[in-house]
Coordinates of C-alpha atoms in Angstrom, one line a residue:
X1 CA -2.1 1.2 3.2
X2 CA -5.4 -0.9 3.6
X3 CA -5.8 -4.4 2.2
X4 CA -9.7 -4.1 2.1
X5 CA -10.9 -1.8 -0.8
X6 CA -12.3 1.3 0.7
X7 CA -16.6 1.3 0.7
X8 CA -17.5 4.6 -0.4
X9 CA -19.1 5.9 -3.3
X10 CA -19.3 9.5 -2.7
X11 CA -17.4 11.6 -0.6
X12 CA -18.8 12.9 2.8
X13 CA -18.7 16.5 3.3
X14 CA -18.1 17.6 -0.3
X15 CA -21.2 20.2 -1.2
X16 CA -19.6 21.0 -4.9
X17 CA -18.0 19.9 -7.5
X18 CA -15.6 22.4 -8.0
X19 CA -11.8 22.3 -6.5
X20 CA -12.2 24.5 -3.6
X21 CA -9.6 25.5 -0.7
X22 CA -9.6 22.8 1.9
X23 CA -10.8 24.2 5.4
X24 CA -9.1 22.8 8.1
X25 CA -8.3 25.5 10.4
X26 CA -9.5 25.4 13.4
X27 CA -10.5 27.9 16.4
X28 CA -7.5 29.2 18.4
X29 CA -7.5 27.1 21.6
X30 CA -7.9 23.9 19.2
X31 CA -4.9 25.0 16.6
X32 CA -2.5 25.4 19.9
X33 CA -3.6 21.8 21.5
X34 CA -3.4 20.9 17.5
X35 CA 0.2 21.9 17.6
X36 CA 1.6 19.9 20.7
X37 CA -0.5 16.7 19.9
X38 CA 2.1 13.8 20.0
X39 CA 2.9 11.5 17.1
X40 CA 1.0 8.1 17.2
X41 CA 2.3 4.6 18.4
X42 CA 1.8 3.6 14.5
X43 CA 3.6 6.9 13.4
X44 CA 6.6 6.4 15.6
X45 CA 7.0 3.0 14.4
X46 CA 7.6 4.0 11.2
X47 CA 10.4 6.6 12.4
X48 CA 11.8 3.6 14.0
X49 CA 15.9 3.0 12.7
X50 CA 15.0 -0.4 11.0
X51 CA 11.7 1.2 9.4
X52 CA 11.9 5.0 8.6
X53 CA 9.4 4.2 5.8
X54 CA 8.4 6.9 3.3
X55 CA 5.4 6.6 0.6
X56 CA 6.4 7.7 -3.1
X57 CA 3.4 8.4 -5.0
X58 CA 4.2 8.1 -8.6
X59 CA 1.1 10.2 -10.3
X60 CA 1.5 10.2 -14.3
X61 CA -0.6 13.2 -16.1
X62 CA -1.9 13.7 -19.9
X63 CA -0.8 17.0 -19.9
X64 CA 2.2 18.8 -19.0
X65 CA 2.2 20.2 -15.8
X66 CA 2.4 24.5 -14.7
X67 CA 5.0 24.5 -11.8
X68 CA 3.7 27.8 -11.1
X69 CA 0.4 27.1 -10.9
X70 CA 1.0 23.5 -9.3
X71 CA 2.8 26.0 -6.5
X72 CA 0.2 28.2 -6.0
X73 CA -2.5 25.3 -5.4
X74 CA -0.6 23.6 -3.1
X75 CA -0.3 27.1 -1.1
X76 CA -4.3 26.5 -1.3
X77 CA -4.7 23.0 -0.1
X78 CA -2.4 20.8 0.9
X79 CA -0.1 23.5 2.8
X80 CA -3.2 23.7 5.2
X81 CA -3.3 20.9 6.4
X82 CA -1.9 20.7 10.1
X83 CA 0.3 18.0 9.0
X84 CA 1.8 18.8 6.0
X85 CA 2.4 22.5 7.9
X86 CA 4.2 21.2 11.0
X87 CA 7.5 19.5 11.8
X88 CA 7.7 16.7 14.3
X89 CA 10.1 17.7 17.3
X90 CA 11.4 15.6 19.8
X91 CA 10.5 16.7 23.4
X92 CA 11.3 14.8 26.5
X93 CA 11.6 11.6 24.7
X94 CA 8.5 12.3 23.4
X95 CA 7.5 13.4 19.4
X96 CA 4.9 16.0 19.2
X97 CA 3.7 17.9 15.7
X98 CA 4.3 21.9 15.9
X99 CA 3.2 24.1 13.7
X100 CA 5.7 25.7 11.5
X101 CA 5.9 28.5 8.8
X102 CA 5.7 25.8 5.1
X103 CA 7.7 28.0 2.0
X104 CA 6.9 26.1 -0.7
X105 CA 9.7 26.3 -2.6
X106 CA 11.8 23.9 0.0
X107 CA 9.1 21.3 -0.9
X108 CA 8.0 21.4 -4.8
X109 CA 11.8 20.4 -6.8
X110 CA 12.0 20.9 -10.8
X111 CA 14.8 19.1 -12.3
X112 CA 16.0 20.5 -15.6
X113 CA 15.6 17.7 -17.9
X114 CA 16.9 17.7 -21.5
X115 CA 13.7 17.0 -23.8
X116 CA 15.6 16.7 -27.1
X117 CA 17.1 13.7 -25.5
X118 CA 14.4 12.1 -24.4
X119 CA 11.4 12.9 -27.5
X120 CA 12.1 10.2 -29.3
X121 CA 12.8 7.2 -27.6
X122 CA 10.1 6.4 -24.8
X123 CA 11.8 3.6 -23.1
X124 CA 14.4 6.1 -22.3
X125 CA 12.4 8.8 -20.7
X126 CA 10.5 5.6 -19.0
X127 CA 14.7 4.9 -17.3
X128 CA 14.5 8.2 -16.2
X129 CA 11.6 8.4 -14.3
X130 CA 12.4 5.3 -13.1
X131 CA 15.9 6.3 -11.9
X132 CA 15.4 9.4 -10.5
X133 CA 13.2 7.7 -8.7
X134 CA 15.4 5.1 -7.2
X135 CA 18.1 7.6 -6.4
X136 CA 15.2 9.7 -4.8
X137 CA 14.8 6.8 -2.7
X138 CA 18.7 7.0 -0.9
X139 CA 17.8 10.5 0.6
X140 CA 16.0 11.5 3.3
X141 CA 13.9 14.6 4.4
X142 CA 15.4 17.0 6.8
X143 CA 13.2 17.2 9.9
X144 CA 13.2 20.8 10.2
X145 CA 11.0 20.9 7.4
X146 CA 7.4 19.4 7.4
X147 CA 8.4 16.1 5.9
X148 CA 7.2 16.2 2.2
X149 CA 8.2 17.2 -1.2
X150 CA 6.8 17.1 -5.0
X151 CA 9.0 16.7 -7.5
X152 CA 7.8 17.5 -11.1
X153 CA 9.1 15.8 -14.2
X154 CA 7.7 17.4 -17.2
X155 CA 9.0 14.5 -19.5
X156 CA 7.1 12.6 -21.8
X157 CA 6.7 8.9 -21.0
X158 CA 4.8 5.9 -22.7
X159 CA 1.6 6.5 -20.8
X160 CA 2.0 10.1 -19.6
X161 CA 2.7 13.7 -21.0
X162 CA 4.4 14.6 -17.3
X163 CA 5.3 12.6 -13.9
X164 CA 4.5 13.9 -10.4
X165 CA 6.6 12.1 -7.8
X166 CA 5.2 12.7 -3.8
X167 CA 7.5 11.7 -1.3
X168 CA 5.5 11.8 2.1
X169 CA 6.9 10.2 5.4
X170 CA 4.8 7.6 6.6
X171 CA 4.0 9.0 9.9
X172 CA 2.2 11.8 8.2
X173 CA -0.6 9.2 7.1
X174 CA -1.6 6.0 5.7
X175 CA -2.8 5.2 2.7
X176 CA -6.5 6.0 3.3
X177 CA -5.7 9.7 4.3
X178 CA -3.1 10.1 1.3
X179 CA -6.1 8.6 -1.1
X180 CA -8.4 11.5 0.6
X181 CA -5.9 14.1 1.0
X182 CA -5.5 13.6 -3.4
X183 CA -9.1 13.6 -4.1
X184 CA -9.7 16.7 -2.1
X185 CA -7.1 18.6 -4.7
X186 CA -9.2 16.8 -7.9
X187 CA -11.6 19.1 -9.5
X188 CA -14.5 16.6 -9.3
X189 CA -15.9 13.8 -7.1
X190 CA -14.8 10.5 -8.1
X191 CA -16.9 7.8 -7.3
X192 CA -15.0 4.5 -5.3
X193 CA -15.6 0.9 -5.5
X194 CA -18.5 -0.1 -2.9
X195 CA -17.7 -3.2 -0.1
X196 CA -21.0 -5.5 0.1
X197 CA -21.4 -6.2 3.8
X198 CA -21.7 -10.0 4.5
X199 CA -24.9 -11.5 5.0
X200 CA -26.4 -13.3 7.9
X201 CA -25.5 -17.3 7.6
X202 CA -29.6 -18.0 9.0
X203 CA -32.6 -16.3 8.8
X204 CA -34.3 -17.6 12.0
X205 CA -33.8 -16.8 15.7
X206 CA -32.4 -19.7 16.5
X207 CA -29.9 -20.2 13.0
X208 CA -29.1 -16.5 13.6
X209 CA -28.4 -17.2 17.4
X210 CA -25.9 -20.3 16.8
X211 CA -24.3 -18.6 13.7
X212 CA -23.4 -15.9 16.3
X213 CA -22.1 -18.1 18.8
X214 CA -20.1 -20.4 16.8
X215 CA -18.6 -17.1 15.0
X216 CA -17.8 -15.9 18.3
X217 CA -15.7 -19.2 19.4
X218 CA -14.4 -19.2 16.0
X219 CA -13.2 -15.6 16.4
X220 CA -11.5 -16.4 19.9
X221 CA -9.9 -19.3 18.8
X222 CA -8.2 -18.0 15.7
X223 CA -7.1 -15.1 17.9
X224 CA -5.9 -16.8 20.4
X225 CA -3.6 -19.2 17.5
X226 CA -2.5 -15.6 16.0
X227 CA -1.2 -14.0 19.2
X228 CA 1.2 -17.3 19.8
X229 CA 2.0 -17.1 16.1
X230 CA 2.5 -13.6 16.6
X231 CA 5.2 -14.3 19.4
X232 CA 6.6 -17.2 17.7
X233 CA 7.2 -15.7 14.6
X234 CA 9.2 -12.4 16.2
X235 CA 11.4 -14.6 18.6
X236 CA 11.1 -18.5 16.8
X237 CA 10.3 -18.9 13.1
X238 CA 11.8 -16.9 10.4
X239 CA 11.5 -17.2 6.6
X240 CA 13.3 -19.6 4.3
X241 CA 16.3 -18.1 2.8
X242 CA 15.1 -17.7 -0.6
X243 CA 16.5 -15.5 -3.6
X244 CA 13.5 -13.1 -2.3
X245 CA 15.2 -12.9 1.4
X246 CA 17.9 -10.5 2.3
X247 CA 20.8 -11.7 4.1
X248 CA 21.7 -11.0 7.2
X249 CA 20.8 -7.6 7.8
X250 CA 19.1 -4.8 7.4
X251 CA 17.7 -3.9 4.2
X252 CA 15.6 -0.9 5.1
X253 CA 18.6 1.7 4.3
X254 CA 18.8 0.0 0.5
X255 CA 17.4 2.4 -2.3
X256 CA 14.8 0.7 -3.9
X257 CA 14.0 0.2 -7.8
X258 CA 10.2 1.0 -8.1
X259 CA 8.3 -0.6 -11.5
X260 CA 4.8 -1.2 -12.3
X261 CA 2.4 -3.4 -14.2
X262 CA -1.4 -2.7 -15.1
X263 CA -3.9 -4.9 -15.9
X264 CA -7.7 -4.7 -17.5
X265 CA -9.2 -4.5 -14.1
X266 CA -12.3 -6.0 -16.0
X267 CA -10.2 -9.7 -16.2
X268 CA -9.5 -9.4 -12.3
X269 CA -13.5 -9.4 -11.7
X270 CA -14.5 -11.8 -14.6
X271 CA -12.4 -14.4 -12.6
X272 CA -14.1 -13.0 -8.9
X273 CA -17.4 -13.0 -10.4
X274 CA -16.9 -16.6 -12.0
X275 CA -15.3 -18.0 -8.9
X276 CA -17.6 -16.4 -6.4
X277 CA -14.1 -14.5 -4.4
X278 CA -13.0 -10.9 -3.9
X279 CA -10.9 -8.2 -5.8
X280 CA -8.5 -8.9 -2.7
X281 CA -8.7 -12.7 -3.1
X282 CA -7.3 -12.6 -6.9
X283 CA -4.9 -10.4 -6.3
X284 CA -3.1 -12.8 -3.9
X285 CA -3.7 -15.5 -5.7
X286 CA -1.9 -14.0 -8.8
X287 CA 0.9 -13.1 -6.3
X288 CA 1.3 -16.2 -5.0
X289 CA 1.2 -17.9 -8.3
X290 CA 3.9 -15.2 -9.8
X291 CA 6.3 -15.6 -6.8
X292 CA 6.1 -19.2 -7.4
X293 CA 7.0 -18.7 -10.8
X294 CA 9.5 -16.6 -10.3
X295 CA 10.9 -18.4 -7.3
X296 CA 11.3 -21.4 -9.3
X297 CA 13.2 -20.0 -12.2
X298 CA 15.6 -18.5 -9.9
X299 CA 16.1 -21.9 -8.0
X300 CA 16.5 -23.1 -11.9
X301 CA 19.3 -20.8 -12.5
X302 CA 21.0 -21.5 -9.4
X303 CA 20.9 -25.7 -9.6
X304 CA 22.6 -28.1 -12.6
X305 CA 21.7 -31.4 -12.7
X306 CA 23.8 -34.3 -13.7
X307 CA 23.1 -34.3 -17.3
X308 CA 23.7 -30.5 -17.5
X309 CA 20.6 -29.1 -17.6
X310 CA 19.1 -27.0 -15.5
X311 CA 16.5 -28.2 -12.8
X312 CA 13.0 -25.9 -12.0
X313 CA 12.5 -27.8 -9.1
X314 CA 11.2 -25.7 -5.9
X315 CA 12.2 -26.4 -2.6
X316 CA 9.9 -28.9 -0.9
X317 CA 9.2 -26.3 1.7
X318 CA 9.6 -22.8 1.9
X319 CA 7.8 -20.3 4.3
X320 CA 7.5 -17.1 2.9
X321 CA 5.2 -14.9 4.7
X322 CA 4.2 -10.9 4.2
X323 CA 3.3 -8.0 6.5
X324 CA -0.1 -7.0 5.1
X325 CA -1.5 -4.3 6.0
X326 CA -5.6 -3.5 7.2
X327 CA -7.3 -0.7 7.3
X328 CA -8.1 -0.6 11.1
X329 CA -10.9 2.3 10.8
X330 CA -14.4 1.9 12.1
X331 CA -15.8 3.4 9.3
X332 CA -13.7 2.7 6.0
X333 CA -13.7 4.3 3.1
X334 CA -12.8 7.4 1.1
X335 CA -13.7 11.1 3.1
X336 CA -13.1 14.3 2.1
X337 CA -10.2 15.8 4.0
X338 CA -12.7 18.5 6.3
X339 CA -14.3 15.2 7.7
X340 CA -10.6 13.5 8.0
X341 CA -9.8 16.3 10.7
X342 CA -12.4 16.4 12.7
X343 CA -12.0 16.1 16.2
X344 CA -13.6 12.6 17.2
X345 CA -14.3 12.2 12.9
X346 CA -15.1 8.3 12.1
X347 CA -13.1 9.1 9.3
X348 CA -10.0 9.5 11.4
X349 CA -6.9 10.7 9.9
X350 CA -3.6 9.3 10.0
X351 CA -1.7 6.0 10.5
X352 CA -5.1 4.2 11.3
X353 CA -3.8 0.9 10.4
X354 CA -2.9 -2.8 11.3
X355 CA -1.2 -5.6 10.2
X356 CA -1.5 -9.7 10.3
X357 CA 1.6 -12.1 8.8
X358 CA 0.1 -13.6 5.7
X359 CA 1.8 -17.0 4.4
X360 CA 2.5 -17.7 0.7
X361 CA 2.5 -21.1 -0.3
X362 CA 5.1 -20.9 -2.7
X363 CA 4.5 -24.2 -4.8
X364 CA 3.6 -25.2 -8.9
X365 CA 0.2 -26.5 -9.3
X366 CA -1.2 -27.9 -12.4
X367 CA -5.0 -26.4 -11.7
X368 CA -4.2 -22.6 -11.6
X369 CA -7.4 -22.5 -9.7
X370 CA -5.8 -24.0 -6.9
X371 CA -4.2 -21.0 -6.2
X372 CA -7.1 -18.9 -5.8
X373 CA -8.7 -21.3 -3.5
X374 CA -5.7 -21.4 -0.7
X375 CA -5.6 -17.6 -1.2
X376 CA -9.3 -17.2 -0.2
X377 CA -9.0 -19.8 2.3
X378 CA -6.0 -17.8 3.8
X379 CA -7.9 -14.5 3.8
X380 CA -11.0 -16.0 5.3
X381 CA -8.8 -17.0 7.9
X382 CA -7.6 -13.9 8.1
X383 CA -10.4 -12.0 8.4
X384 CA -11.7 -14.1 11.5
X385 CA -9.1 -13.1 14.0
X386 CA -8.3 -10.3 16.2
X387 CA -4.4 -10.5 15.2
X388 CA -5.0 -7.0 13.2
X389 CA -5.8 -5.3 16.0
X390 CA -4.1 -6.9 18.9
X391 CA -0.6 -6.0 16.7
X392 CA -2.4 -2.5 16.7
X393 CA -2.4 -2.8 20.6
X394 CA 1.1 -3.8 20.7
X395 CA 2.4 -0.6 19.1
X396 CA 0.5 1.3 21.2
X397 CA 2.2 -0.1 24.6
X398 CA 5.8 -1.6 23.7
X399 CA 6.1 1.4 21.4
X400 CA 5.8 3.7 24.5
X401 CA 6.9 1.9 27.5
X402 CA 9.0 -1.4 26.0
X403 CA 11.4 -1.3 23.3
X404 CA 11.6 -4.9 22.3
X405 CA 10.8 -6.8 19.2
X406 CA 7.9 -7.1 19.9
X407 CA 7.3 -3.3 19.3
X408 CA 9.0 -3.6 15.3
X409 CA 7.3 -4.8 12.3
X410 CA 8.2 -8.4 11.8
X411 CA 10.9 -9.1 10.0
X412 CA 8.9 -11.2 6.8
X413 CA 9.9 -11.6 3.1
X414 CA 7.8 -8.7 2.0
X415 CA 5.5 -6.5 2.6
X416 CA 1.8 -6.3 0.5
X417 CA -1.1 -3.9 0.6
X418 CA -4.2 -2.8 -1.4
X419 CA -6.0 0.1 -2.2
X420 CA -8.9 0.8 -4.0
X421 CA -8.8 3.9 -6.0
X422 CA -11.0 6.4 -8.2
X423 CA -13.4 4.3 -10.7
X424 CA -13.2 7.6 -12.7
X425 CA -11.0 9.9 -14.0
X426 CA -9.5 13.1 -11.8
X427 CA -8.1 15.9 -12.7
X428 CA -5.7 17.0 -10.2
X429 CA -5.5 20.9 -10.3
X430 CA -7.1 20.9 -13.9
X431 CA -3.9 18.4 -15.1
X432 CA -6.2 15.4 -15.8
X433 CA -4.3 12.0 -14.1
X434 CA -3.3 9.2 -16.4
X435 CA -2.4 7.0 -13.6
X436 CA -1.3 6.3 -9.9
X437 CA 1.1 3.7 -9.1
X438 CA 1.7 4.2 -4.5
X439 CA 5.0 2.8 -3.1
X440 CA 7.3 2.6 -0.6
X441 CA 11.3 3.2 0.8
X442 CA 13.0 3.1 4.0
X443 CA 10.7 -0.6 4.6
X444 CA 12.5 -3.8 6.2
X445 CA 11.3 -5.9 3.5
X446 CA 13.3 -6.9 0.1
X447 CA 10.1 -6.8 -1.5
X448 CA 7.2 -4.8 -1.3
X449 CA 3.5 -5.1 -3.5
X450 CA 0.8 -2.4 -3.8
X451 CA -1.8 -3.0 -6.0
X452 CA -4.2 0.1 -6.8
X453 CA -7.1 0.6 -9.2
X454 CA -7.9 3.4 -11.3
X455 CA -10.5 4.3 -13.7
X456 CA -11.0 0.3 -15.5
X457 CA -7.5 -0.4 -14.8
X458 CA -5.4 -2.4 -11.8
X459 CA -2.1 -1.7 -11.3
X460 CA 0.9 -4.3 -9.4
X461 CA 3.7 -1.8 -8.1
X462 CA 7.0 -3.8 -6.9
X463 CA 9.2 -1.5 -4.6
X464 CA 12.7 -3.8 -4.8
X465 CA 16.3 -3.7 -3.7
X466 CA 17.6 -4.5 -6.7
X467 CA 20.4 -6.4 -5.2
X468 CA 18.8 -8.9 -4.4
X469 CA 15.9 -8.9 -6.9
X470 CA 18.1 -7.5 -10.1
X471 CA 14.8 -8.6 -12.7
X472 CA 11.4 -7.3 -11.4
X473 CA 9.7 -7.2 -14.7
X474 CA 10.5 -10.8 -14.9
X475 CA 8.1 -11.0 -11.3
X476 CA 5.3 -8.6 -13.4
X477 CA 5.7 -10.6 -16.2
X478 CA 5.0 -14.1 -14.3
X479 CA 2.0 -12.5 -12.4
X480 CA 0.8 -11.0 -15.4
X481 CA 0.6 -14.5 -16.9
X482 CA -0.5 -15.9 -13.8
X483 CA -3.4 -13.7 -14.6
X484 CA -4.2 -15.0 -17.6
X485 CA -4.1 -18.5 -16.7
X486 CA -6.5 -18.2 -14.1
X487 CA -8.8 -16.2 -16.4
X488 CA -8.5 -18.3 -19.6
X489 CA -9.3 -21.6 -17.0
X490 CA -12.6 -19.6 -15.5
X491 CA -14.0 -19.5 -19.3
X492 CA -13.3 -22.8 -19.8
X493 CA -14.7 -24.0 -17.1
X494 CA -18.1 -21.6 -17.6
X495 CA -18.1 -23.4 -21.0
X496 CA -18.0 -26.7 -20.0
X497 CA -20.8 -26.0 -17.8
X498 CA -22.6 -23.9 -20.2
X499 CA -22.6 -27.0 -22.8

């Protein structure tokens, strides 16, 4: 899943409208050599014992949905696809994709559920869906199969008429070519948010020139600071034990609790547009300003002072950092899935992603603001280094050759990713969608955070082991308020400067 919001607003390749069966066979010679192609660094990673990650798609519809003809349109698309129509086998030490024969009826599940239970009472049916798909999350998908199943919950919910839940192992794809593989089953193009390219600091020779150059230095530096980080932080520093840290352990065979909060996405860019920052920029800010929150009422609970009451003080230091994830294509964005499985395709299916450790400075402030400024300061950082892609280079050797730590995920409080989605409504085999909220299972992380927009809305997922976080809406409900804060401070400030 990519942090940066995916620059496309039309799909390549895509000459109609209508929902149309997705061509990617290919010639004989290439569907044999298709076959024995082995799985990626990135996708063995996620295979690896402390990180056999699978994504849960959570996809809520207005309208009930037709197993039958949900069957019969999977047969159509997504069965084509080479990946979601072979099973990974191990072979000499090595994993290679080969092609099997896919009945649908191992991978689509319909759970009888009793409506006249659930018609009245909403926050019931919402339990449900939320249950079934935490004990979803303690089972695994036999390898024999190709390693996906949709499970259809025709129950109504407070903002849905049915649920589709899509349980996909990681090393299938990322989030870009899950987002792609979707809008190829919608019956029309959607259009996506569009990523301004920076603009040149100078406009002479000589600024442009010297811009360049100190970028350049500024780049190597900042690289070279990352890959000693990088190395210190597997072997020397570790998180803070914090209420948002597991013990000593794994937790990436926990079942995780999976809950959701949207927002007006139209607040998220009043407060980008007013403060001159990013989609991506707010959005950590918010976090960083909820987990504080949070962090500090759990602290609260967990200290007495001497007169009795409770203290809300904070730690004077805590690290908390997150794996976040980057979309490592050369050309991001949104493709239609015949351009995803090209051969040499910019688009580039799969697990085309890397990762840097971003810290959290988990602290109150009185200027909410302040929060959004050491978030952009952070990602600017961030963006200005190389550690993405040299972490992309060390799955690709240790992975293969070296089994050290070096070749894991690091072991960081959580893990956070974003993904721009559709800024219109789709219809997903004529069932129009009412929302999407993308997760994950099977992670080495207490806590993970994806945020997604659709249509005029954002949405904050929390994937949790709810051992150790037992009160996740109480995290939506600080960042949600965070939220307003920062929003309500913008206007003020725009009409003090205004009068």
């Amino acid at each position: 899943m990519g942090i940066e919001h995916l620059n496309c607003s039309v799909l390549r390749s895509r000459t109609h409208l209508g929902l149309k069966e997705i061509k990617v066979r290919k010639e004989t010679e290439e569907e044999e050599e298709e076959e024995e192609e082995p799985l990626s660094p990135m996708a063995r990673m996620f295979h690896e014992p402390q990180s056999n990650v699978y994504v849960i798609v959570i996809v809520g519809f207005k309208s009930p949905i037709d197993p039958h003809s949900f069957k019969a349109n999977l047969v159509e698309t997504i069965v084509k696809h080479p990946r979601f129509s072979s099973v990974q086998v191990a072979d000499g030490g090595e994993m290679k994709w080969v092609k099997t024969k896919v009945d649908i009826d191992n991978h689509v599940k319909v759970p009888t559920v009793d409506q006249d239970q659930y018609h009245m009472d909403m926050v019931s049916s919402d339990k449900f869906v939320e249950d079934y798909v935490a004990n979803l999350s303690k089972t695994q998908i036999s390898m024999s199969i190709p390693m996906w199943d949709c499970h259809i919950l025709n129950l109504q919910t407070s903002d849905a008429e049915s649920t589709l839940v899509v349980r996909i192992h990681h090393s299938l794809g990322d989030g870009t070519s899950l987002m792609s593989l979707l809008i190829s089953c919608s019956d029309e193009l959607p259009s996506f948010p569009v990523m301004k390219k920076p603009g040149s600091a100078g406009t002479g020779r000589f600024s442009t020139w010297f811009w360049r150059c100190w970028n350049l230095l500024f780049l190597t530096w900042n690289t070279l600071v990352d890959i000693c980080m990088c190395v210190a932080t597997t072997y020397l520093f570790k998180d803070t034990e914090t209420p948002l840290k597991a013990p000593s352990g794994s937790v990436a065979f926990t079942s995780r609790r999976i809950v959701r909060r949207t927002f007006c996405l139209g607040d998220v860019k009043s407060v980008k547009n007013a403060t001159n920052t990013t989609v991506n920029d707010v959005m950590l800010a918010i976090t960083q300003a909820g987990l504080s929150r949070y962090l500090n009422r759990r602290y609260g609970k967990a200290k007495i002072s001497d007169n009795g009451e409770w203290e809300t003080n904070l730690p004077n230091t805590i690290r908390l950092t997150a794996t976040l994830f980057i979309n490592m294509r050369s050309s991001p964005g949104i493709y239609a899935l015949e351009e995803m499985v090209k051969k040499k395709s910019k688009a580039e299916w799969g697990n085309k992603i890397g990762y840097v450790v971003f810290p959290f400075k988990i602290a109150l402030k009185d200027n909410p603001l302040d929060y959004l400024k050491d978030a952009k300061a952070t990602m600017d950082r961030k963006k200005a280094t190389l550690e993405a892609k040299f972490r992309l280079f060390m799955a690709k050797v240790f992975v293969k050759f070296y089994h050290t730590k070096l070749a894991a995920f690091p072991l960081t409080s959580m893990w956070f990713s974003n993904v721009a989605g559709p800024q219109d409504q789709i219809s997903i085999f004529g069932n129009p969608v009412a929302f999407i909220a993308p997760s994950l299972y099977g992670q080495p992380a207490v806590l993970t955070i994806h945020i997604i927009s659709y249509e005029k809305k954002i949405s904050v997922v929390l994937s949790v082991d709810d051992n150790i976080i037992p009160d996740p809406y109480n995290l939506c409900d600080d960042i949600e308020e965070t939220l307003k804060l920062i929003k309500n401070t913008t206007v003020s400030l725009r009409g003090l400067m205004n009068n």
